[in-house]
Short mmCIF file of C-alpha atoms and ligand atoms in Angstrom, two decimals:
data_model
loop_
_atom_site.label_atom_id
_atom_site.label_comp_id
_atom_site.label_asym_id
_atom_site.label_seq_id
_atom_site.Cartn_x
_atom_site.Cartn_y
_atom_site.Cartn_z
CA UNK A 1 -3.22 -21.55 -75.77
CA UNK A 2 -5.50 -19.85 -78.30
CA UNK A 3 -8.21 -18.40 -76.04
CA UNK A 4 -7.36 -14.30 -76.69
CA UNK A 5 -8.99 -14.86 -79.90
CA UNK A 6 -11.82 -16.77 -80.23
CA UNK A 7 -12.47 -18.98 -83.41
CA UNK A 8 -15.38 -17.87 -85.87
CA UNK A 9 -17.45 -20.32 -84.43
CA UNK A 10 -16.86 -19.70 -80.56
CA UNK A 11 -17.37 -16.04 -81.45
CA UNK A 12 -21.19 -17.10 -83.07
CA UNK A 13 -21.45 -19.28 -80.18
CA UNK A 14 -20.94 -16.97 -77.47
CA UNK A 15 -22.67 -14.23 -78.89
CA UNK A 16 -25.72 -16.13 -79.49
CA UNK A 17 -25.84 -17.57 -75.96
CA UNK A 18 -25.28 -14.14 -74.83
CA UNK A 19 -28.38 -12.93 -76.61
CA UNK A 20 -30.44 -15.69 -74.70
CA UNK A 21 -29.17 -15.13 -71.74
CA UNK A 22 -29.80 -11.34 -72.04
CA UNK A 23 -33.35 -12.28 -73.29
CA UNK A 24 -34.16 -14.99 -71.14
CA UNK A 25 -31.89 -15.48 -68.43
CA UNK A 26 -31.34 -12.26 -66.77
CA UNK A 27 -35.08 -11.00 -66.92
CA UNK A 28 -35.66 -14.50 -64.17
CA UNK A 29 -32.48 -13.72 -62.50
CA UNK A 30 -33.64 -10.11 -61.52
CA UNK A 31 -37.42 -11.39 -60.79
CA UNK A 32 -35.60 -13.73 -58.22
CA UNK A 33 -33.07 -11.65 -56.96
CA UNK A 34 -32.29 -12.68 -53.32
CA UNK A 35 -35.25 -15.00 -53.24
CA UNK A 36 -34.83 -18.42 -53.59
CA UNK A 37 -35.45 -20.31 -57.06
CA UNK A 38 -38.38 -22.89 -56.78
CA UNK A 39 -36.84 -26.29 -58.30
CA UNK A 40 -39.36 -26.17 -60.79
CA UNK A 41 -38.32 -23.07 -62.29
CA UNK A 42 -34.85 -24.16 -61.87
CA UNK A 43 -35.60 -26.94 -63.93
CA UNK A 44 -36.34 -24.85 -67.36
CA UNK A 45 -34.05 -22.75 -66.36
CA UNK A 46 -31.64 -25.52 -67.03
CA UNK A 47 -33.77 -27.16 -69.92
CA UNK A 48 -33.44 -23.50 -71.38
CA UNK A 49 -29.70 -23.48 -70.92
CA UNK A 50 -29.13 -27.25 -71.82
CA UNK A 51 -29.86 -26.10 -75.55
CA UNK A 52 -27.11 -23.69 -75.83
CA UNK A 53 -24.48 -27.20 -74.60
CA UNK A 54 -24.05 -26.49 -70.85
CA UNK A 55 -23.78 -28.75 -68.77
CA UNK A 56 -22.37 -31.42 -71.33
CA UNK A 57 -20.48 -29.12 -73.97
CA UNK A 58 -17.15 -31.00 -73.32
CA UNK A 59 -17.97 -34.12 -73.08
CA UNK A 60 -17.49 -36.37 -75.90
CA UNK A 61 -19.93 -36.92 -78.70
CA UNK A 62 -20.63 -40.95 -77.88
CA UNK A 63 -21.97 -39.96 -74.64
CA UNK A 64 -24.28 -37.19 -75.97
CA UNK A 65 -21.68 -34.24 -75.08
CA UNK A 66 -20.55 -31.68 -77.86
CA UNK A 67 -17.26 -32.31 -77.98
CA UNK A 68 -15.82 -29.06 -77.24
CA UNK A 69 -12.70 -28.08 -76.19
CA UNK A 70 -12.77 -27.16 -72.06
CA UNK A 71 -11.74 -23.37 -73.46
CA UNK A 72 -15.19 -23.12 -75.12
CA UNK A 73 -17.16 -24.88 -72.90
CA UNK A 74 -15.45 -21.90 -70.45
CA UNK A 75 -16.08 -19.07 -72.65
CA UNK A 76 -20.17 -20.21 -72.60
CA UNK A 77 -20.15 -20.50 -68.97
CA UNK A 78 -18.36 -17.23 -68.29
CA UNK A 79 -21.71 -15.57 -70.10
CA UNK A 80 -23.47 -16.79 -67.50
CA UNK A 81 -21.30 -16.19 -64.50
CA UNK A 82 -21.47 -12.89 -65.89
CA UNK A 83 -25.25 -12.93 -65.93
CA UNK A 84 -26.49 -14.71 -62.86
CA UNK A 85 -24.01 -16.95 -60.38
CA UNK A 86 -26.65 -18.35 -58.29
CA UNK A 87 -27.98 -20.11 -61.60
CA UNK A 88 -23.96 -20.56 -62.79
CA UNK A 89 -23.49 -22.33 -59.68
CA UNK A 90 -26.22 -24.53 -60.20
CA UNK A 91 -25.04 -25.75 -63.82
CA UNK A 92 -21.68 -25.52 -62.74
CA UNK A 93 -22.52 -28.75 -60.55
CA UNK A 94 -24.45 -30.31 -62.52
CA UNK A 95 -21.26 -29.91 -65.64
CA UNK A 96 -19.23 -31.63 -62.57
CA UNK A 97 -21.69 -34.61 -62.50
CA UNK A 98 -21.95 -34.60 -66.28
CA UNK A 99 -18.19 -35.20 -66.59
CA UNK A 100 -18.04 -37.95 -63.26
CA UNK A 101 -21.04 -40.09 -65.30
CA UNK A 102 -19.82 -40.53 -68.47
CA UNK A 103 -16.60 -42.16 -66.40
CA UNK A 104 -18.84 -44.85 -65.09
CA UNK A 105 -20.22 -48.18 -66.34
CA UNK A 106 -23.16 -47.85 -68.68
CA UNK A 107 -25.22 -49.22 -65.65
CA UNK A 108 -25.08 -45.72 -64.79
CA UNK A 109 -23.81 -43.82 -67.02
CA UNK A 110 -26.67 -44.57 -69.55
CA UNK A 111 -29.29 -44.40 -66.62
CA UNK A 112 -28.52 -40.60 -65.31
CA UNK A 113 -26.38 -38.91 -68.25
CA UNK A 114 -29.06 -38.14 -70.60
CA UNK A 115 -31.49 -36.44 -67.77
CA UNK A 116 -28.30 -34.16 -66.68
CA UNK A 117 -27.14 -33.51 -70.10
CA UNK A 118 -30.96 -31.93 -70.76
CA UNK A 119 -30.94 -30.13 -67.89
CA UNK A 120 -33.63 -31.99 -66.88
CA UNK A 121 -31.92 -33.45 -63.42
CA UNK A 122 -29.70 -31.90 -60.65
CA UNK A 123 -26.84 -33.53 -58.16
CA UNK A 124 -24.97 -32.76 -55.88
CA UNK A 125 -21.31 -33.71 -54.63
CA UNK A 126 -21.69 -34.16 -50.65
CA UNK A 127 -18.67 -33.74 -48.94
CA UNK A 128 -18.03 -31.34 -46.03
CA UNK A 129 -20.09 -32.01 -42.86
CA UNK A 130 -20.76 -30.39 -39.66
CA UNK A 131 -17.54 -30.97 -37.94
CA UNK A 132 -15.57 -31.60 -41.62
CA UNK A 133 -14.43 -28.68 -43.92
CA UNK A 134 -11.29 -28.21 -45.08
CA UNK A 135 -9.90 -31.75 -43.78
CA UNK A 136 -12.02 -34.03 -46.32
CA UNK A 137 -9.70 -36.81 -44.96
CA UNK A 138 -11.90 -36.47 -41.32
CA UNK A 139 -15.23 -37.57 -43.15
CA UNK A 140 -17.53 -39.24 -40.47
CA UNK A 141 -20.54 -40.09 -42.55
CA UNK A 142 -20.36 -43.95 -42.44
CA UNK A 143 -21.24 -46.67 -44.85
CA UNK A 144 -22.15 -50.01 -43.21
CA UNK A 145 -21.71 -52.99 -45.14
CA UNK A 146 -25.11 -55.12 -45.42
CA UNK A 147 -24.91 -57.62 -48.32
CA UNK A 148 -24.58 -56.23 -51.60
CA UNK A 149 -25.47 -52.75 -49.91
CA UNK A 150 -24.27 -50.53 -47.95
CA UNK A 151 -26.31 -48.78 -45.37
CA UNK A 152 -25.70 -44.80 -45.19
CA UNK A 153 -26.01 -42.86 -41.94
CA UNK A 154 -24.47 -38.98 -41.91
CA UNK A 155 -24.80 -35.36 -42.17
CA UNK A 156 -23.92 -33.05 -44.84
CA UNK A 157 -23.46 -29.65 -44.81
CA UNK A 158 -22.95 -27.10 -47.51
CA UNK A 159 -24.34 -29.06 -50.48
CA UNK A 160 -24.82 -26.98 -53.51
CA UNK A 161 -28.08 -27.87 -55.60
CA UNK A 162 -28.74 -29.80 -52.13
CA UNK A 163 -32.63 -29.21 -52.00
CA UNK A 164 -32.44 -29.20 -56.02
CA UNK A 165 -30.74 -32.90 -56.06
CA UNK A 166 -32.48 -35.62 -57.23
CA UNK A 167 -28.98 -37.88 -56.92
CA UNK A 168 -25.80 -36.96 -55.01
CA UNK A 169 -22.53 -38.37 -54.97
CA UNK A 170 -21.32 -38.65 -51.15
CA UNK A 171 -18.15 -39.22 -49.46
CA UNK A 172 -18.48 -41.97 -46.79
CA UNK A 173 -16.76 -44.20 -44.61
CA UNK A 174 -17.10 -47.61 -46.64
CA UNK A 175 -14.15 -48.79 -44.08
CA UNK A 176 -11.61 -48.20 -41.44
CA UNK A 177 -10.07 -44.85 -43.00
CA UNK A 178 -11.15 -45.96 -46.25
CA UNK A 179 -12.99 -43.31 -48.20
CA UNK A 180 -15.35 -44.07 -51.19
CA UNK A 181 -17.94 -41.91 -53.30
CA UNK A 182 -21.57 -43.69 -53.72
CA UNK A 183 -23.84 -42.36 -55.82
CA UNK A 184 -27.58 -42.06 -53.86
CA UNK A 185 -30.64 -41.62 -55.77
CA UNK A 186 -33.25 -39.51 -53.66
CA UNK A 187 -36.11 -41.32 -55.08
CA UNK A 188 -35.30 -45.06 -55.09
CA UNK A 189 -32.35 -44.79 -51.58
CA UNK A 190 -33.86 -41.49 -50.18
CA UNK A 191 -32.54 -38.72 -48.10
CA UNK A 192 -33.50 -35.51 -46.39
CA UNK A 193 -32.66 -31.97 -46.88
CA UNK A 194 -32.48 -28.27 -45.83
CA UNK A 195 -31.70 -25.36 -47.43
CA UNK A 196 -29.15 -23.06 -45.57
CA UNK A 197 -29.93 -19.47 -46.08
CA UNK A 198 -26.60 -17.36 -46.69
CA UNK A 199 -25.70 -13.99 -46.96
CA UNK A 200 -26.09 -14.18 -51.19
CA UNK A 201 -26.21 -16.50 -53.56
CA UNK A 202 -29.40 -17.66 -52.19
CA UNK A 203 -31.45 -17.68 -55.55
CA UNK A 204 -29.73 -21.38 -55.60
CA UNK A 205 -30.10 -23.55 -52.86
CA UNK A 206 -26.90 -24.18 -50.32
CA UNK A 207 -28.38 -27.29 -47.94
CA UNK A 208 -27.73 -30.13 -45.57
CA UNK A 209 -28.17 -33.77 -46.27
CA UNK A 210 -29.27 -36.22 -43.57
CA UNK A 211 -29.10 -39.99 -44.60
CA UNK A 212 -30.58 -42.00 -42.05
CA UNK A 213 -30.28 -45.93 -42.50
CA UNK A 214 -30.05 -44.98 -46.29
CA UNK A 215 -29.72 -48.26 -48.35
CA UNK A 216 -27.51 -48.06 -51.09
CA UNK A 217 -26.86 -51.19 -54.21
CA UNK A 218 -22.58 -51.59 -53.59
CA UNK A 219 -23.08 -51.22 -57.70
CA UNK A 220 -23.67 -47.60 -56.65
CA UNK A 221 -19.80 -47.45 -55.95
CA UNK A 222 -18.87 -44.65 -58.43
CA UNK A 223 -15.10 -45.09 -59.75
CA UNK A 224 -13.61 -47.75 -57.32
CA UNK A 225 -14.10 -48.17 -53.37
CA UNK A 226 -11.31 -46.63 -51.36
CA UNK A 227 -10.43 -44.16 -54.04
CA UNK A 228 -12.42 -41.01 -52.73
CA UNK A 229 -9.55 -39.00 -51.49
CA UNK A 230 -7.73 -39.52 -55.05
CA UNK A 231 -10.71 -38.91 -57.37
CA UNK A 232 -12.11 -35.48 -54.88
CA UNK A 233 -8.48 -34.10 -55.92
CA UNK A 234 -8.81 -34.97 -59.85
CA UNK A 235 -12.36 -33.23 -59.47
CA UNK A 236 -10.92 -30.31 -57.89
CA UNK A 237 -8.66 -29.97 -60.43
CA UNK A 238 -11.41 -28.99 -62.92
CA UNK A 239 -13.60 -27.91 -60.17
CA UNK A 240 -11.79 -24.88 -59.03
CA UNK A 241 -10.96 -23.15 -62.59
CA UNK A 242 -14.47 -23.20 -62.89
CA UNK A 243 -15.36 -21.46 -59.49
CA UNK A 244 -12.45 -18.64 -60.40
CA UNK A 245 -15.24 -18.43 -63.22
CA UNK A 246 -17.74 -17.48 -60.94
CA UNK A 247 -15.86 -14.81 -60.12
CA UNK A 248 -14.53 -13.39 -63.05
CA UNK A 249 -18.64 -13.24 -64.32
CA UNK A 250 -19.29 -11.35 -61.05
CA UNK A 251 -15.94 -8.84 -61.25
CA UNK A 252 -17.31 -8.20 -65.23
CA UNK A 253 -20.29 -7.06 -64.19
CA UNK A 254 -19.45 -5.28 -61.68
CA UNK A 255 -16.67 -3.12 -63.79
CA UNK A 256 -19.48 -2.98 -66.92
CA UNK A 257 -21.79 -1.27 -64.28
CA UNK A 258 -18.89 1.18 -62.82
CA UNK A 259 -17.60 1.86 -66.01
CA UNK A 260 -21.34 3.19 -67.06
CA UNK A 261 -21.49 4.82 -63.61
CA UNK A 262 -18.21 6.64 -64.06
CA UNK A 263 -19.81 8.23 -67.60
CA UNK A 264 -22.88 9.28 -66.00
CA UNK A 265 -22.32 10.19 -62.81
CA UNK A 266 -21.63 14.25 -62.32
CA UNK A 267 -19.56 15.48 -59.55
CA UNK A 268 -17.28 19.28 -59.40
CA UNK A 269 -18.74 19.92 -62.82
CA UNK A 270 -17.75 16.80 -64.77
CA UNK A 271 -18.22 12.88 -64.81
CA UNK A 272 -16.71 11.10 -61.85
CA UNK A 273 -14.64 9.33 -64.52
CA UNK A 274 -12.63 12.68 -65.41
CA UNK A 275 -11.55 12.70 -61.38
CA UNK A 276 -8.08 10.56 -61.43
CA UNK A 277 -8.54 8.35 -58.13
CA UNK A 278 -11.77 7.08 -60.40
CA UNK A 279 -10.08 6.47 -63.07
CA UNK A 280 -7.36 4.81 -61.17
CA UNK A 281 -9.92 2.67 -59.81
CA UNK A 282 -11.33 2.04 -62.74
CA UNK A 283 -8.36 0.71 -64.66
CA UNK A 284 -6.96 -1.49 -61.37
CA UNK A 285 -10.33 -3.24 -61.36
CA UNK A 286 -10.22 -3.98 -65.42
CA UNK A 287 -6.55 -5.17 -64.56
CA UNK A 288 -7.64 -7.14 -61.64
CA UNK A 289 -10.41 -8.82 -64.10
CA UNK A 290 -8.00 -9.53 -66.67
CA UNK A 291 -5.34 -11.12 -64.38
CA UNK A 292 -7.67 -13.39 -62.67
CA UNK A 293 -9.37 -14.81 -66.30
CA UNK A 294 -6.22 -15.26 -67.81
CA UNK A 295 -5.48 -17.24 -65.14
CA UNK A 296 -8.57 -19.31 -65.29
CA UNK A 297 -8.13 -19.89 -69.09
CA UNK A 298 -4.92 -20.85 -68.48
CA UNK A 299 -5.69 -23.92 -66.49
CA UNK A 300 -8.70 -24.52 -69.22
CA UNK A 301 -6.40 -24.29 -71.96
CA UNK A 302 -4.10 -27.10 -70.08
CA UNK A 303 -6.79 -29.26 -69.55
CA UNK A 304 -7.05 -28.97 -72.95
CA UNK A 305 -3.65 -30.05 -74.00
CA UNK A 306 -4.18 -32.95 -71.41
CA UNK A 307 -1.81 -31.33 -68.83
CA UNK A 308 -1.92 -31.69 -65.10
CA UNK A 309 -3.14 -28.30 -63.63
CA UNK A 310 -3.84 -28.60 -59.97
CA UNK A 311 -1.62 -25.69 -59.37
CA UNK A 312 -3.14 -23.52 -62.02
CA UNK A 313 -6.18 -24.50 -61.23
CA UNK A 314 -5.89 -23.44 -57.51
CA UNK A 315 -3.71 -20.24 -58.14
CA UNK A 316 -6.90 -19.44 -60.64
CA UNK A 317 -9.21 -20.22 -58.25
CA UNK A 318 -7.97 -17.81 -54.79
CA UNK A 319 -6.40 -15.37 -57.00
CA UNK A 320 -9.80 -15.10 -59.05
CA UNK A 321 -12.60 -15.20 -55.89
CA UNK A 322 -10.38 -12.69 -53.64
CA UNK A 323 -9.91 -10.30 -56.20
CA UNK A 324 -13.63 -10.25 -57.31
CA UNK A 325 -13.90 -8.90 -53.62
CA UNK A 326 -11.86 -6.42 -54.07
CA UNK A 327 -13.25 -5.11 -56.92
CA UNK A 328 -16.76 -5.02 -56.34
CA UNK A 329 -15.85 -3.68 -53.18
CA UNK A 330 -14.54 -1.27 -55.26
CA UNK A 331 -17.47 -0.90 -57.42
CA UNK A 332 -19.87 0.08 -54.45
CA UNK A 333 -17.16 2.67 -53.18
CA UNK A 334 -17.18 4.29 -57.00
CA UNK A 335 -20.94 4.39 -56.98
CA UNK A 336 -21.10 6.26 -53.32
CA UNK A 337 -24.61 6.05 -51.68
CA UNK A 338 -26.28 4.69 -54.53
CA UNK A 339 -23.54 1.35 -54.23
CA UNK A 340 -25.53 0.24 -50.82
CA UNK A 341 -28.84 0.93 -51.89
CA UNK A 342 -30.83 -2.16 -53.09
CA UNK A 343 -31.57 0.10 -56.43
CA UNK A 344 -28.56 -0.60 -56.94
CA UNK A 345 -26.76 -4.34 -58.53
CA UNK A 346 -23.12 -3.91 -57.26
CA UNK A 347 -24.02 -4.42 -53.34
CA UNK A 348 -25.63 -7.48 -54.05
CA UNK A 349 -22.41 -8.59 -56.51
CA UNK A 350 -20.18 -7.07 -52.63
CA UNK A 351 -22.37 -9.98 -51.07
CA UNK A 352 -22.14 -12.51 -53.60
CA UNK A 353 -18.11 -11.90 -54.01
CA UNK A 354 -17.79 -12.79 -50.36
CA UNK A 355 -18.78 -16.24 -50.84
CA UNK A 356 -16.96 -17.67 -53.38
CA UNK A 357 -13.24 -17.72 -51.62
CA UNK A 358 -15.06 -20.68 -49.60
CA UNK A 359 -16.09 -23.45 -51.31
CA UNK A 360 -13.71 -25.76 -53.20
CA UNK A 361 -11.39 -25.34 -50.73
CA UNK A 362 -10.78 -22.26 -48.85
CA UNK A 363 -8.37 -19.72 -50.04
CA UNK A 364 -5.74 -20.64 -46.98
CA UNK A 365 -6.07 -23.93 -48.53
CA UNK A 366 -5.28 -23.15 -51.98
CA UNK A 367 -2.55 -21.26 -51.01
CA UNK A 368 -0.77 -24.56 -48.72
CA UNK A 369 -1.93 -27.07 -51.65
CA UNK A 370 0.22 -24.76 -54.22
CA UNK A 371 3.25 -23.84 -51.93
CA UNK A 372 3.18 -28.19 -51.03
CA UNK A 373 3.37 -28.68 -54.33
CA UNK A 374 6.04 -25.94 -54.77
CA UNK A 375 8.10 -26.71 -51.97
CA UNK A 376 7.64 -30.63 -51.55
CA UNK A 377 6.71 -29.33 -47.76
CA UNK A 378 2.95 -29.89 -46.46
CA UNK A 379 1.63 -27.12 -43.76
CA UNK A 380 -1.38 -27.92 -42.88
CA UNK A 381 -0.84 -29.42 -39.40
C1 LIG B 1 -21.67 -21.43 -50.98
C2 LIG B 1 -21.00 -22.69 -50.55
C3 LIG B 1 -21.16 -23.83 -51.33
C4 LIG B 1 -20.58 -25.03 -50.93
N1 LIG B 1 -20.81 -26.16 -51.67
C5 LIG B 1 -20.35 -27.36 -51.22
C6 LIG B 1 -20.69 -28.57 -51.90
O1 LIG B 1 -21.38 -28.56 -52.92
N2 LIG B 1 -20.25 -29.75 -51.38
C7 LIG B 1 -19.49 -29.80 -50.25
O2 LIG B 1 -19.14 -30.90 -49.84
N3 LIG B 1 -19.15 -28.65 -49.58
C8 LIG B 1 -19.56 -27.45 -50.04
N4 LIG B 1 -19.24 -26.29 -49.37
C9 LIG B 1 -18.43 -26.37 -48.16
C10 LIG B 1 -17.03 -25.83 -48.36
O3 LIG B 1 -16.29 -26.70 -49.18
C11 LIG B 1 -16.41 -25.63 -46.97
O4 LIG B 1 -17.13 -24.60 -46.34
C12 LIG B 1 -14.92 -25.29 -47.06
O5 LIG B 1 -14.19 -26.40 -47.50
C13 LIG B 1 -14.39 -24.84 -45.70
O6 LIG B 1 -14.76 -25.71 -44.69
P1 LIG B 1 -15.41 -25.13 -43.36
O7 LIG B 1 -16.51 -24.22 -43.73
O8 LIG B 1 -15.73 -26.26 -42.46
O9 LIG B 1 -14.26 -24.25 -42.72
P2 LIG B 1 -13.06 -24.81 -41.80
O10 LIG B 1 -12.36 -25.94 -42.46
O11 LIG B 1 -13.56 -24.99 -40.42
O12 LIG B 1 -12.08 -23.55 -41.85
C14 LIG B 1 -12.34 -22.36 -41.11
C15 LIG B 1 -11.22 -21.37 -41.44
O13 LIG B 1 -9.96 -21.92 -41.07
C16 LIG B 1 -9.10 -21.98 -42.20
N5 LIG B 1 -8.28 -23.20 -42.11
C17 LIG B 1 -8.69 -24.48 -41.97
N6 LIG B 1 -7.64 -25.31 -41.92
C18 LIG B 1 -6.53 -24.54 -42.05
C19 LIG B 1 -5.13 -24.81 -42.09
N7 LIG B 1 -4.63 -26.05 -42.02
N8 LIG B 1 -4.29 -23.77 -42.22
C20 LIG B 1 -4.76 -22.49 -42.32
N9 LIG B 1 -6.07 -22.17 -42.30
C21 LIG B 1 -6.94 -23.18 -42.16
C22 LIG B 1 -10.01 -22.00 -43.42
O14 LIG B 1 -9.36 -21.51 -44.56
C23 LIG B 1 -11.12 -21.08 -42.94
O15 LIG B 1 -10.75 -19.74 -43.14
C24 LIG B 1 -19.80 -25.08 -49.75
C25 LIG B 1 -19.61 -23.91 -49.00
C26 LIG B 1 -20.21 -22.73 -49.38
C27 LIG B 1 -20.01 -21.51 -48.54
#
């Protein structure tokens, strides 16, 4: 597990992405800050990004991916969590829908890889629904059997890149309690959406999905029918590292910006750093940061060895997206009346923090998944 000490070539490749991002990334990120992203724009932002290997750095060569080991592909990404979540979350979907393609028959595969792996497309993985959250295995949306289609009628809720999507991977009803993913291409099946405004993060867009006598090819099965509830918790596996990402990025900053703070900032004749409940602060929250990517890389690092990491992944994930609201609650504390000002980044990183525990699964839900798997002893019920 060699991701302390990066190689000589993940060092060049982080820092050079780094110096992008700084360049090109961040100055769009602050021009959009709390506003949302027009698709366009998304669109070379992700172009921009594609260069630098995300969203396809670990996927094989033969499919047009880099080949990299998940540990590098998850030192690139944590740049830009660190940099901008909103457009992290974006990518981060998209590297979901990368890795689910180049799974499927070339009828597919070949058709929608390339676009994603440019950064020229965006998808989205529709799950939850109004009255469906953390029970996937509830899922109303229904799939009626027509020939070789199958005619789509539902509501979505919650689907990241949702208004960006121009194909989604759904969870429907293709049966009595029999679950299935379909892929649905806006253009050719069509769909509707709405973008949900939040509290932060909404620089991306959050949105429903209504399918309304949507008529999808049966080729459009993606993995085999019945096998949704299986393949959602293989996804999660690799899923939720990745969103304890988002957090770690957003628990960097915030500690960069505190430490500087702490420096500057002049209070009983010396910098607020020289008082000890600051520095105390200051050192829990570069703990708390360490702890939670350690974590994160350990259940990259497993992937890596071809491991199963469900646990990992899910201890990474709650452990990871609570703490990051701890500590940049922390961070607007430590910067007093200038922390709630909109001057100001770390309230917007307090807002942002507060998100992340939910999607993925909750952090309740982490927490049962881990202790079922601990104990042999579900509690959800
Ligand atoms: C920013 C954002 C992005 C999202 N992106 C997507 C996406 O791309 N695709 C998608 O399909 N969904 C997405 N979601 C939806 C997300 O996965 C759900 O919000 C989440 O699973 C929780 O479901 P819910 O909101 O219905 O809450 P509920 O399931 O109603 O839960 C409400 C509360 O009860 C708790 N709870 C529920 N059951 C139990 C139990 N058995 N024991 C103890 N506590 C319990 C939960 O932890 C939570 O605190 C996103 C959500 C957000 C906020």
């Amino acid at each position: 597990m060699n991701f302390q000490s990066p190689t000589e070539d993940q060092r060049l490749a982080v820092e050079s992405f780094r110096k992008f991002l700084e360049a090109e990334i961040r100055p769009v990120a602050r021009q959009y800050r709390d506003r949302h992203i027009p698709k366009e724009k998304m669109r070379e932002i992700t172009q921009a990004i594609a260069e630098f290997g995300l969203p396809g750095a670990s996927l094989p060569e033969k499919f047009g991916g880099m080949g990299l080991s998940y540990v590098t592909e998850a030192m690139l990404f944590e740049e830009l969590c660190t940099v901008s979540v909103d457009i992290a979350l974006c990518v981060m979907i998209n590297k979901g829908f990368a890795l689910v393609l180049s799974e499927q028959a070339p009828a597919i595969r070949d058709r929608y890889l390339p676009d994603f792996l440019a950064g020229r497309a965006f998808g989205g993985f529709c799950i939850s629904e109004p009255d469906v959250g953390s029970n996937v295995a509830d899922i109303k949306t229904q799939a009626r059997r027509d020939g070789d289609h199958f005619v789509i009628n539902g509501e979505k809720t919650w689907i990241t890149n949702g208004d960006y999507s121009d194909i989604l991977i759904a969870t429907v009803l293709t049966g009595p309690n029999e679950l299935s993913h379909v892929l649905v291409d806006r253009k050719e099946h069509g769909y509707e959406s709405r973008n949900i405004e939040k509290i932060a993060l909404n620089s991306q867009s959050t949105a429903q999905i209504f399918f309304s006598d949507t008529r999808v090819p049966v080729s459009n099965v993606v993995w085999e029918q019945g096998a949704a509830l299986k393949n959602t918790l293989r996804l999660f596996e690799k899923a939720r590292a990745n969103v304890g990402m988002l957090s770690v990025g957003l628990m960097r900053a915030s500690l960069q910006e505190s430490i500087a703070y702490a420096q500057e900032r002049r209070q009983f004749g010396k910098p607020i750093a020289g008082h000890q409940l600051i520095a105390e602060k200051i050192a829990e929250m570069a703990t708390l940061v360490d702890a939670a990517r350690l974590m994160c890389f350990r259940a990259f690092a497993m992937m890596d060895a071809g491991v199963r990491c469900d646990v990992q992944s899910s201890m990474a994930k709650w452990y990871a997206t609570e703490m990051a609201v701890k500590v940049c609650r922390d961070a607007v504390q430590l910067h007093g009346g200038n922390g709630v000002t909109k001057e100001f980044n770390v309230e917007r990183y307090a807002r942002e923090a507060i998100v992340i525990p939910v999607p993925d699964g909750t952090t309740e839900i982490q927490k049962l998944m881990i202790s079922r798997a601990l104990t042999g002893i579900g509690a959800f019920a």
